[in-house]
Amino acid sequence: GVGTPLLFLHGFLEESTIWQDIIPSFISDHQCILVDLPGHGFSRLENAQITLHEIALALHSLAQKIEIEKRQISVMVAIFQ
């Protein structure tokens, strides 16, 4: 898509595929970015134990790699029980 980047984050023990049904609602107006957090989905776990701080660093690194600035991004977060 084009437009404002929209970063989709899943909850603990989930993966980015939880967003597959909602993406069509946003794709025409947003650049949709689906992320598997470290150790989830298709993302490898580099460390046997990972902290929230390390997850935040990984997300920050991703934003830098794809050249997205804080003021340009919106985040969708889901936690399903």
Coordinates of C-alpha atoms in Angstrom, one line a residue:
G1 CA 0.0 0.0 0.0
V2 CA 0.9 3.7 0.0
G3 CA 0.4 6.4 2.5
T4 CA 1.2 6.5 6.2
P5 CA 3.1 3.5 7.5
L6 CA 1.0 1.3 9.8
L7 CA 2.9 -1.2 11.9
F8 CA 0.9 -4.2 13.1
L9 CA 2.2 -5.8 16.3
H10 CA 0.8 -9.1 17.7
G11 CA 0.6 -10.1 21.4
F12 CA 2.6 -12.6 23.3
L13 CA 2.7 -16.1 21.8
E14 CA 1.0 -14.9 18.7
E15 CA 2.2 -14.1 15.2
S16 CA 1.6 -11.6 12.4
T17 CA -0.9 -13.8 10.7
I18 CA -3.6 -12.7 13.2
W19 CA -3.9 -9.5 11.1
Q20 CA -4.6 -11.3 7.7
D21 CA -8.4 -10.6 7.9
I22 CA -8.0 -6.9 8.8
I23 CA -5.2 -5.9 6.4
P24 CA -7.6 -5.4 3.4
S25 CA -9.3 -2.6 5.3
F26 CA -6.1 -0.6 5.6
I27 CA -4.0 -1.5 2.5
S28 CA -5.5 1.2 0.2
D29 CA -4.6 4.1 2.4
H30 CA -1.6 2.8 4.4
Q31 CA 1.8 1.1 4.0
C32 CA 1.0 -2.0 6.1
I33 CA 4.0 -3.5 7.9
L34 CA 3.4 -6.8 9.7
V35 CA 6.0 -7.9 12.2
D36 CA 6.7 -11.2 13.9
L37 CA 8.3 -10.3 17.2
P38 CA 11.5 -12.2 18.1
G39 CA 10.8 -15.9 18.6
H40 CA 7.3 -15.7 17.2
G41 CA 6.0 -16.8 13.8
F42 CA 8.7 -16.6 11.2
S43 CA 11.1 -14.7 13.4
R44 CA 14.1 -16.5 14.9
L45 CA 14.9 -16.2 18.6
E46 CA 18.6 -15.3 18.9
N47 CA 18.5 -15.6 22.7
A48 CA 17.0 -18.2 24.9
Q49 CA 15.5 -15.5 27.0
I50 CA 14.3 -12.2 25.6
T51 CA 13.2 -9.1 27.5
L52 CA 10.7 -6.4 26.5
H53 CA 13.6 -4.0 26.2
E54 CA 15.2 -6.3 23.6
I55 CA 11.9 -6.5 21.7
A56 CA 11.7 -2.7 21.8
L57 CA 15.3 -2.4 20.4
A58 CA 14.4 -4.9 17.6
L59 CA 11.4 -2.7 16.6
H60 CA 13.5 0.4 16.8
S61 CA 16.1 -1.2 14.6
L62 CA 13.4 -2.3 12.1
A63 CA 12.0 1.3 11.9
Q64 CA 15.5 2.6 11.2
K65 CA 16.2 0.0 8.5
I66 CA 13.0 0.9 6.6
E67 CA 13.6 4.6 7.3
I68 CA 10.4 5.3 9.2
E69 CA 10.4 8.2 11.7
K70 CA 8.4 8.2 14.9
R71 CA 6.1 11.0 13.6
Q72 CA 5.2 8.9 10.5
I73 CA 4.0 5.7 12.1
S74 CA 0.9 4.4 13.6
V75 CA 0.7 1.1 15.5
M76 CA -2.0 -1.5 15.7
V77 CA -1.6 -3.8 18.7
A78 CA -3.7 -6.9 19.5
I79 CA -3.8 -9.1 22.5
F80 CA -6.3 -12.0 22.1
Q81 CA -7.2 -14.3 24.9

